[in-house]
Short mmCIF file of C-alpha atoms in Angstrom, two decimals:
data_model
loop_
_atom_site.label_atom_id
_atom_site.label_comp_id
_atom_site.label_asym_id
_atom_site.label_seq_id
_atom_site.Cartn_x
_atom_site.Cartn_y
_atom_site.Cartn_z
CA UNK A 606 26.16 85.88 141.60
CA UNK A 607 25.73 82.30 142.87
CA UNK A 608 23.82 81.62 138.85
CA UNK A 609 25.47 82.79 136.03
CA UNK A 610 23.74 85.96 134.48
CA UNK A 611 24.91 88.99 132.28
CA UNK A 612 25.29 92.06 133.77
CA UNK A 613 21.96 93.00 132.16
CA UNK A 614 19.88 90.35 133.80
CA UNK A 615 21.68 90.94 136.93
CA UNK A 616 20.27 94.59 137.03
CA UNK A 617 16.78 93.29 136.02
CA UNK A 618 16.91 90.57 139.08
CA UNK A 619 18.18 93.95 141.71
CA UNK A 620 15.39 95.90 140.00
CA UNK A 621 12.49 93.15 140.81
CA UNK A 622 14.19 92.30 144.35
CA UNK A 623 13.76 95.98 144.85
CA UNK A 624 10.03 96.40 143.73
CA UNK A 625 9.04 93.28 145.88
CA UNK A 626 10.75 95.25 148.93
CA UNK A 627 8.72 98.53 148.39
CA UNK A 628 5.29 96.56 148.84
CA UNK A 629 6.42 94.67 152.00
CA UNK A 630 5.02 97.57 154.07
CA UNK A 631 3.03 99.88 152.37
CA UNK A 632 -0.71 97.67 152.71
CA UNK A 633 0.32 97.64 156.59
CA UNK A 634 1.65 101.34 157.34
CA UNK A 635 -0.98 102.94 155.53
CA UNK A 636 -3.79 102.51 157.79
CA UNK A 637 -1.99 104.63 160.49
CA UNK A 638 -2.70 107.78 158.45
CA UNK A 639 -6.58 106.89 157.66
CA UNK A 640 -7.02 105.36 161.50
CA UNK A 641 -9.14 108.49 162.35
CA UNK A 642 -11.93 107.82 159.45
CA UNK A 643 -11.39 103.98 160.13
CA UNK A 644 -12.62 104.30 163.82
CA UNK A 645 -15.31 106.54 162.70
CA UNK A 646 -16.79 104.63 160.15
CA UNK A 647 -16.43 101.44 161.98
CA UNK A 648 -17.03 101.92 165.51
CA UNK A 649 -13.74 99.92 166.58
CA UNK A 650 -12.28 100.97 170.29
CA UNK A 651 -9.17 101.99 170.62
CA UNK A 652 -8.20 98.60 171.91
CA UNK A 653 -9.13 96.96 168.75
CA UNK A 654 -7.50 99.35 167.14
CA UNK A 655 -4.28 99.17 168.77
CA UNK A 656 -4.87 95.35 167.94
CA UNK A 657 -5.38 96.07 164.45
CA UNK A 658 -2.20 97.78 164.14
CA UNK A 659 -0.34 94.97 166.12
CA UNK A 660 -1.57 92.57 163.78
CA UNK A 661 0.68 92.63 160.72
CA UNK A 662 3.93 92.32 163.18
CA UNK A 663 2.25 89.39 165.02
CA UNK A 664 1.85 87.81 161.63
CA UNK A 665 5.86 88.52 160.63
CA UNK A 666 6.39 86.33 164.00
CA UNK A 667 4.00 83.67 163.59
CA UNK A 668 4.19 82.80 159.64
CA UNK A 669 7.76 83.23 159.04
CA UNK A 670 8.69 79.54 159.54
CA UNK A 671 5.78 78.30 157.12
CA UNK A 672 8.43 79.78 154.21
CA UNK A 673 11.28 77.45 154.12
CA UNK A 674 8.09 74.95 153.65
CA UNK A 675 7.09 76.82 151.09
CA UNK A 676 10.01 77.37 149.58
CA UNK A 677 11.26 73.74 149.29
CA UNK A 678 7.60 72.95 147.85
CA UNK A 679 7.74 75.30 145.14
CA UNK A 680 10.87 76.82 144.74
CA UNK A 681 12.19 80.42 146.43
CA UNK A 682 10.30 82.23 142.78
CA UNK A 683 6.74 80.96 142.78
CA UNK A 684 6.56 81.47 146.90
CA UNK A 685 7.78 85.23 146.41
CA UNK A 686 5.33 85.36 143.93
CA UNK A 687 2.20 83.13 145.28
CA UNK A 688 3.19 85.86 148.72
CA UNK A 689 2.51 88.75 146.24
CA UNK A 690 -1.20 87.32 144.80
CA UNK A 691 -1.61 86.57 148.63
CA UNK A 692 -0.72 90.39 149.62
CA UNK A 693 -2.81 92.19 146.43
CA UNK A 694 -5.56 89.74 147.81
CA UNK A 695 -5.80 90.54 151.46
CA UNK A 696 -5.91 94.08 150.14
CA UNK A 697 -8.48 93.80 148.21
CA UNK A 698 -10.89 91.85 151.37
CA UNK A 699 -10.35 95.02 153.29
CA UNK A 700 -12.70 96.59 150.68
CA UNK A 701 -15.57 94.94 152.32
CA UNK A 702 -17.87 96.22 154.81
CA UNK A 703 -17.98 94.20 157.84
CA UNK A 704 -15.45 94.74 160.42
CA UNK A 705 -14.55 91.04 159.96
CA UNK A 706 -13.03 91.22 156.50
CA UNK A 707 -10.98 94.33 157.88
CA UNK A 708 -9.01 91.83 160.10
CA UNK A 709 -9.10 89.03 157.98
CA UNK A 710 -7.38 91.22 154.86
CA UNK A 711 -4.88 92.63 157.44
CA UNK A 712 -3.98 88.70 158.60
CA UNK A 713 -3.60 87.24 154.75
CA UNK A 714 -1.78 90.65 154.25
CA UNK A 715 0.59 90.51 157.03
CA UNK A 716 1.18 85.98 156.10
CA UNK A 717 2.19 87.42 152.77
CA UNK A 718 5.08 89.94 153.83
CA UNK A 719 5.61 87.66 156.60
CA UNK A 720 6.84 84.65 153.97
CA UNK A 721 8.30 88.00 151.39
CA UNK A 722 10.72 88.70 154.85
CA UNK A 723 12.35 85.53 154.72
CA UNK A 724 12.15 84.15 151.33
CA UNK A 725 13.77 87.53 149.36
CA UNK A 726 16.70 87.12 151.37
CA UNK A 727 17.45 83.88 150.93
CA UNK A 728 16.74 84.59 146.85
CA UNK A 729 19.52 86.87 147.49
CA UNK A 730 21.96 84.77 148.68
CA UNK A 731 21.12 82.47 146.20
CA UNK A 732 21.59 84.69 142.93
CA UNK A 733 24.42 86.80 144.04
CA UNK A 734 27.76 85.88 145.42
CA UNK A 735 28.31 89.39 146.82
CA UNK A 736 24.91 89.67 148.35
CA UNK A 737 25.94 93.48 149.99
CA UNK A 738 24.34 95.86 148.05
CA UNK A 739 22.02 93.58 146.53
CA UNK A 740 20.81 93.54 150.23
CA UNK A 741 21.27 96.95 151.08
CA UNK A 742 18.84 97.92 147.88
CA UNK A 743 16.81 96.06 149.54
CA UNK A 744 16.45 96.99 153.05
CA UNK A 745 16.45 100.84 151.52
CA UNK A 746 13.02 99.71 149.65
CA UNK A 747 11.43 98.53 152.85
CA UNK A 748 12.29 101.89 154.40
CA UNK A 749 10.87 103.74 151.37
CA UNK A 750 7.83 101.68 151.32
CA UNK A 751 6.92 102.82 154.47
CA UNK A 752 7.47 106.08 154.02
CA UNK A 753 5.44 106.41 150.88
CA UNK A 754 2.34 104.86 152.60
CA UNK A 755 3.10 106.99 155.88
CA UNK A 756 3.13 109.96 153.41
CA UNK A 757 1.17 109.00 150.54
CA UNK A 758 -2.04 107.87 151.48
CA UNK A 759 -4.32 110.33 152.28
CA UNK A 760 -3.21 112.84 149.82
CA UNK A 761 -3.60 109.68 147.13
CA UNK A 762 -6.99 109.09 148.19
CA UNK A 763 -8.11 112.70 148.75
CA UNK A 764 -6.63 113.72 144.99
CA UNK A 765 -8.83 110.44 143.32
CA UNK A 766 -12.25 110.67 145.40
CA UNK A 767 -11.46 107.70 147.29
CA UNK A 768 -12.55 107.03 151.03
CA UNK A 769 -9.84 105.26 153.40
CA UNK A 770 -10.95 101.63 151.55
CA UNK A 771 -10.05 102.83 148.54
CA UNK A 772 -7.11 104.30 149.50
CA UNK A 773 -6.01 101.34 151.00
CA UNK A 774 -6.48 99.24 148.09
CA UNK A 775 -4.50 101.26 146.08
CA UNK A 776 -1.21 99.77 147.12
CA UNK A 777 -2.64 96.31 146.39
CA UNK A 778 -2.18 97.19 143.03
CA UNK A 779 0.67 98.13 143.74
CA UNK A 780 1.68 94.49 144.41
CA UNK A 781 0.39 93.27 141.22
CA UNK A 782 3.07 95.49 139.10
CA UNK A 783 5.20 94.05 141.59
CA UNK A 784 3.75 90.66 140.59
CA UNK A 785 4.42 91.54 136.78
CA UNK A 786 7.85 92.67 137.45
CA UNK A 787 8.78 89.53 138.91
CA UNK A 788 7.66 86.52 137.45
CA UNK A 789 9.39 87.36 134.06
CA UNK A 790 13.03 88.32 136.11
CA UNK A 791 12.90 85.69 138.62
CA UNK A 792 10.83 82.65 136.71
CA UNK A 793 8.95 80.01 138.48
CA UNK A 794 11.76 78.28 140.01
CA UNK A 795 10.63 74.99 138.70
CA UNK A 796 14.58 74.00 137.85
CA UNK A 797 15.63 75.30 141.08
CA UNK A 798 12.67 72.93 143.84
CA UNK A 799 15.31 70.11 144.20
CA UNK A 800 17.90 72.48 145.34
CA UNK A 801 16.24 73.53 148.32
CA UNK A 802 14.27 70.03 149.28
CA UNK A 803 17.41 68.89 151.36
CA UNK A 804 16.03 67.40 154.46
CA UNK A 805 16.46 69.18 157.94
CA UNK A 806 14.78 71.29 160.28
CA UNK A 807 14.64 75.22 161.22
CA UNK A 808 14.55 75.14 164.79
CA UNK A 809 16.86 72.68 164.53
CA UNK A 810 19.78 75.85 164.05
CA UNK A 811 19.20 77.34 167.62
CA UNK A 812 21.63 74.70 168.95
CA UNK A 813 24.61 77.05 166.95
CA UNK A 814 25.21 79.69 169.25
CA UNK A 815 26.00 81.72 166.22
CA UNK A 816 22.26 81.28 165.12
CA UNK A 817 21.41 81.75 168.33
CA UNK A 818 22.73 85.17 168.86
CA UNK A 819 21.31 86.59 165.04
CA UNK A 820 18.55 85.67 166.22
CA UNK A 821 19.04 87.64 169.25
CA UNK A 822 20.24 90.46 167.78
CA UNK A 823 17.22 90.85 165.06
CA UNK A 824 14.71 90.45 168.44
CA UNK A 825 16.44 93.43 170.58
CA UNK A 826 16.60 95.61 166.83
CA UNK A 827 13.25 95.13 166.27
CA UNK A 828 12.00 95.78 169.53
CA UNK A 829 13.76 99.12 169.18
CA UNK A 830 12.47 99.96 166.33
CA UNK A 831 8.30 99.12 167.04
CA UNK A 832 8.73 100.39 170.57
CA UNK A 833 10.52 103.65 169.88
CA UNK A 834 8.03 104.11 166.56
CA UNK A 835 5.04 103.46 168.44
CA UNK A 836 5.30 106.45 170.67
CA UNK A 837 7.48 109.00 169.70
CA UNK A 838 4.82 110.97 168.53
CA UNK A 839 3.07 111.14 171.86
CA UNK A 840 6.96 111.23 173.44
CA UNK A 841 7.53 114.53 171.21
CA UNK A 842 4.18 115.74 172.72
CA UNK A 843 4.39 115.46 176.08
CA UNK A 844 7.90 117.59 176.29
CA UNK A 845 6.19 120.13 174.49
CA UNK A 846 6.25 119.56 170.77
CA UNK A 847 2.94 119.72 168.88
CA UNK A 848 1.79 116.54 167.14
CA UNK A 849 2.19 117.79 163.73
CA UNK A 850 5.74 118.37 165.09
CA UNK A 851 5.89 114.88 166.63
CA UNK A 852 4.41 113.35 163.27
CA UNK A 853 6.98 115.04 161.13
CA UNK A 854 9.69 113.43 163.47
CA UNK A 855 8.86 109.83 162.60
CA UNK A 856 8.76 110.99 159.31
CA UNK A 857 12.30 111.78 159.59
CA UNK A 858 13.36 108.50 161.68
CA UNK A 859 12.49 106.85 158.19
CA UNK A 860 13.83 108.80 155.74
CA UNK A 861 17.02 108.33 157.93
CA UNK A 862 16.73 104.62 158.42
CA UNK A 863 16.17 104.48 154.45
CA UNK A 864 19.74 105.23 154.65
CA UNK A 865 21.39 103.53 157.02
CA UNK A 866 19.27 100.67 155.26
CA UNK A 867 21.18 101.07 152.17
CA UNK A 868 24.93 101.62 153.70
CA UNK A 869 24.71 98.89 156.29
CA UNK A 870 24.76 95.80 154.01
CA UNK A 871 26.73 97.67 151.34
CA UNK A 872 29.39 97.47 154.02
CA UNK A 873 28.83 94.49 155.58
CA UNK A 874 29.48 93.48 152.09
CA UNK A 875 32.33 94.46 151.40
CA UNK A 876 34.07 93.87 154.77
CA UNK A 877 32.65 90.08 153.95
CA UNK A 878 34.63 90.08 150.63
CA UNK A 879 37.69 91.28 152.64
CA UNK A 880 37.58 88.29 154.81
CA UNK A 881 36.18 90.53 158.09
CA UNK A 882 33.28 90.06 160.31
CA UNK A 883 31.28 93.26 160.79
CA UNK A 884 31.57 93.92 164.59
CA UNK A 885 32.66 97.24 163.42
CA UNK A 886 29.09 98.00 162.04
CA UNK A 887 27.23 96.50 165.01
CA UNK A 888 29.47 98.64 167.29
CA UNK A 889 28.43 101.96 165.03
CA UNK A 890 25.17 100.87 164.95
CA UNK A 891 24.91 100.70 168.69
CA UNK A 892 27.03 103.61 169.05
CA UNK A 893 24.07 105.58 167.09
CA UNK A 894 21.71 104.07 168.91
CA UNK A 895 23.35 105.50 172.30
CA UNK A 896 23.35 108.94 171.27
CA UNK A 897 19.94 109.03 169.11
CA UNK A 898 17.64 107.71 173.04
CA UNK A 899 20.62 109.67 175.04
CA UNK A 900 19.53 112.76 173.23
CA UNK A 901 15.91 111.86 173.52
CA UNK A 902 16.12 111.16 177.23
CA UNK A 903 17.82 113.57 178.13
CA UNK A 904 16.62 116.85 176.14
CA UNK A 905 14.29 115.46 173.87
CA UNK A 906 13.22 119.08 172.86
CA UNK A 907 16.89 120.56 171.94
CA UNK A 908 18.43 119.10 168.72
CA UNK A 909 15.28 116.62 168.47
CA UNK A 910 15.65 116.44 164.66
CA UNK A 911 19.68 115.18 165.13
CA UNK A 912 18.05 112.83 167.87
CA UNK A 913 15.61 111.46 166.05
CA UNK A 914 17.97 111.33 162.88
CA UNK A 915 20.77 109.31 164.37
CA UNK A 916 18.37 106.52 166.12
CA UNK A 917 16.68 106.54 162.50
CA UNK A 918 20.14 105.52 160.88
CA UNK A 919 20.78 102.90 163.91
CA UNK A 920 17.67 101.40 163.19
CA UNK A 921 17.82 100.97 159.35
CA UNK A 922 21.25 99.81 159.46
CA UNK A 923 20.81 98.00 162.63
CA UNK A 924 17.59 95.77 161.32
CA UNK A 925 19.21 95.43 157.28
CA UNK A 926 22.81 94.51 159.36
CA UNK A 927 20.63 91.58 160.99
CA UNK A 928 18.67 90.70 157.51
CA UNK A 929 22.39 90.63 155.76
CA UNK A 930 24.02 89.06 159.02
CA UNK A 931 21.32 86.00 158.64
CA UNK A 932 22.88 85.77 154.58
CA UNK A 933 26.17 86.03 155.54
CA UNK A 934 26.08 83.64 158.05
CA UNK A 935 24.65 81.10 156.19
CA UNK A 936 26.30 78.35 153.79
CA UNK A 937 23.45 78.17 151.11
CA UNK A 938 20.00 79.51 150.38
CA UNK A 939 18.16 77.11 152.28
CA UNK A 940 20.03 77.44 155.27
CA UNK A 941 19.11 81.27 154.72
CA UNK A 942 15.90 81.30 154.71
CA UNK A 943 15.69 78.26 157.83
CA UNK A 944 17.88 80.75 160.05
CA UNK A 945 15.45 83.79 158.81
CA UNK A 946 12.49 81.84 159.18
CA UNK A 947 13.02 81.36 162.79
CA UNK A 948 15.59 85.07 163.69
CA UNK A 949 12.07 86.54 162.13
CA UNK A 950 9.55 84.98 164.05
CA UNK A 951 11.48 85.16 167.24
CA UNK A 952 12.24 88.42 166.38
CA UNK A 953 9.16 89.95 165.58
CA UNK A 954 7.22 88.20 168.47
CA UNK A 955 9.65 89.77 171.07
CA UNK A 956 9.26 93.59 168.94
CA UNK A 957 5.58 93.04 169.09
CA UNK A 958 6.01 93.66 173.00
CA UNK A 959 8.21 96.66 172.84
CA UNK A 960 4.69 99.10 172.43
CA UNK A 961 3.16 97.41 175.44
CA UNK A 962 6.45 97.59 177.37
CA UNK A 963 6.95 101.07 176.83
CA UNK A 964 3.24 101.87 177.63
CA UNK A 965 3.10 99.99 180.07
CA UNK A 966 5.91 102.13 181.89
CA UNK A 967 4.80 105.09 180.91
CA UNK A 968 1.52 104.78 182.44
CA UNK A 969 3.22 103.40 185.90
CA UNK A 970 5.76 106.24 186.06
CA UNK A 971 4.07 109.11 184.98
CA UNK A 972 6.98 110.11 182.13
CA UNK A 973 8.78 108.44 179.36
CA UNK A 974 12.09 108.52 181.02
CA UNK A 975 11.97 104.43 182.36
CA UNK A 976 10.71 103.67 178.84
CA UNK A 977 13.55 105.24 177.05
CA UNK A 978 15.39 103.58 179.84
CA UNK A 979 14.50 100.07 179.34
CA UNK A 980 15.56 100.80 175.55
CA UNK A 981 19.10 101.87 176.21
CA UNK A 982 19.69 98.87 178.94
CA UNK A 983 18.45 96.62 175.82
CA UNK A 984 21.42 97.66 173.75
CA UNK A 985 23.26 95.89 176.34
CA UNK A 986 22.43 92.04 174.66
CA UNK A 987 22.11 93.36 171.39
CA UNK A 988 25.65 94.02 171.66
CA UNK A 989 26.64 90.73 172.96
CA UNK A 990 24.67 88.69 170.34
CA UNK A 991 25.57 91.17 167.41
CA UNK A 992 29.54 90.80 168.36
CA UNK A 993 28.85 87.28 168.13
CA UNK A 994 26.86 87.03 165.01
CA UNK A 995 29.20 89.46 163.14
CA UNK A 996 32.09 86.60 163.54
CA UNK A 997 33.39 85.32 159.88
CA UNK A 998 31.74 81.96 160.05
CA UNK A 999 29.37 80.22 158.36
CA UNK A 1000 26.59 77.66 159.10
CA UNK A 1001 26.73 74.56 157.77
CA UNK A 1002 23.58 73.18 156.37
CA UNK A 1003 24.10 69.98 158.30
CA UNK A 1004 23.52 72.31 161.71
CA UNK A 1005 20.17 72.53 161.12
CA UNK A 1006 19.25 68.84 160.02
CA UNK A 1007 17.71 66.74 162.82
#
């Protein structure tokens, strides 16, 4: 660990790392399950639906930079934990009535995770000098999170009473035990501010090709991952699966990427301590990703279950290789959670296109089989930036100062 802690205290700081993760999707994936009774109740169009949906990964892109500020104001602790108040509050403001507060929740909500993203990471890299499985616990929460929302809230809500408000709400508190979990583990960081107030600048890091092509990398994951996930479903469908059948799918997709979460920082890890890049995990990670949208493209209603359960391991590992990759590659915490700050919003801006991309093809060709193919020729510069980001180097903190 880069502090010194007993063993003890070092499980305690993996546990609360951990609990953080699960809540970073949960108040955002649970209103695709209670979308039906939303639009009733409130009228909204599908468009502003859609938008609704969209919302939480715009705010990833746009409010990831604003936590390196944060963090250098206040220390990496309090700005994990001022992002959880910030999350359990924007859950709460979706309680209220008017259509208004249903956006403005999901837009404190989604600045919340969006500063969570960055600044856990970079808390990471900071406490532990093996950050591998440290990491890899927590890219498996994210996955997990998701799922349990995906899966969890309308049975939660049906088995207390609650309408889809309430069931929202209840994984707002599920952010304050996360908030209670924390602040005794991790502190306030008050000892730790001056140790991230160095001067410099985020952007500043795109001039290192190295930053440059993590960035990259995150951008084409991500895009896989929200344009794939977005309509799969409907995919599934229109070969001739039901939608119950289509559903279960993406249920498996992340159950699998839970997985893949957890084993592709573990290694990454370990090659790191070995003194090897991890161009052997972006090439398996591709390689999955070739046969999980071959198999989809090409008989998407034979073997759909492997199909859908090797793209679900590319993507978990894929996305947690390019949260550990932005670690690895960086010389100290700061310089972590700069580089994440801007792979993030880059990133999630560009993923927040894949839906319209793939829709947008669909509904010009008449079939999915241009979408799937814009996906596979993507894997094409995710290779090239990932076989440069997975180089053993490091980025100097001075590469980002202005």
């Amino acid at each position: 660990m880069g502090t010194p802690r007993a063993r003890g205290a070092a499980l305690l700081v993996m546990v609360a790392v951990v609990v953080v993760a699960l809540n970073q999707r949960p108040a955002l994936v649970g209103v695709a399950p209670v979308l039906g009774d939303l639009r009733a109740d409130t009228g909204l169009s599908s468009a502003l639906a859609g938008l609704l949906t969209s919302l939480p990964v715009l705010c990833f892109g746009a409010f990831a930079p604003l936590a390196p500020r944060l963090a250098r104001r206040m220390g990496l602790e309090t700005a994990v934990a001022v992002s959880l108040v910030l999350l359990a509050a924007g859950t709460a403001v979706r309680l209220l009535h008017p259509v208004a507060a249903l956006f403005s929740g999901t837009l404190v909500a989604g600045a919340a995770i969006a500063v969570a993203n960055v600044l856990v990471p970079a808390y990471v890299k900071r406490e532990f000098i093996d950050p591998g499985l440290p990491m890899g616990g927590y890219s498996a929460a994210l996955n997990v999170g998701a799922a349990l929302a995906a899966g969890l809230t309308l049975p939660l809500g049906a088995a207390l009473g609650l309408d889809w408000r309430g069931a929202l709400a209840l994984w707002g508190a599920l952010a304050v035990v996360a908030l209670a979990v924390w602040l005794p583990v991790a502190g306030t960081g008050r000892l730790a501010r001056g140790a991230v107030a160095a001067p410099g600048g985020s952007w500043g890091l795109l001039r290192h090709a190295t930053a440059r092509k993590a960035t990259v990398f995150l951008g084409m994951q991500s895009i896989q991952f929200y344009g794939l996930s977005a309509w799969l479903p409907t995919l599934l469908a229109d070969a001739g699966l039901t939608r119950a059948q289509g559903g279960v799918q993406l249920a498996v997709v992340t159950a699998t990427g839970a997985v893949g979460a957890f084993l592709g920082p573990t290694l990454a890890g370990r090659l790191q301590q070995r003194g090897h890049g991890q161009r052997s995990l972006v090439a398996a990670a591709v390689g999955c990703y070739l046969v999980g949208l071959g198999g989809l493209l090409l008989a998407p209603t034979t073997a759909t279950t492997l199909w859908v359960s090797v793209f679900g391991l590319a993507q978990g590992g894929g996305f947690a290789l390019g949260l550990t990759l932005v670690v690895l590659r960086s010389a100290t915490p700061l310089t972590a959670a700069r580089l994440g700050g801007v792979a993030q919003c880059l990133g999630y801006l560009v993923a927040a296109t894949g839906p319209v991309l793939l829709g947008a093809l669909h509904d010009a060709t008449g079939g999915w089989s241009w979408s799937v193919g814009l996906l596979v020729a993507l894997l094409v510069p995710m290779v090239w930036a990932g076989w440069g980001a997975a180089r053993d180097v490091v980025l100097p903190e001075a590469a980002a100062r202005a």
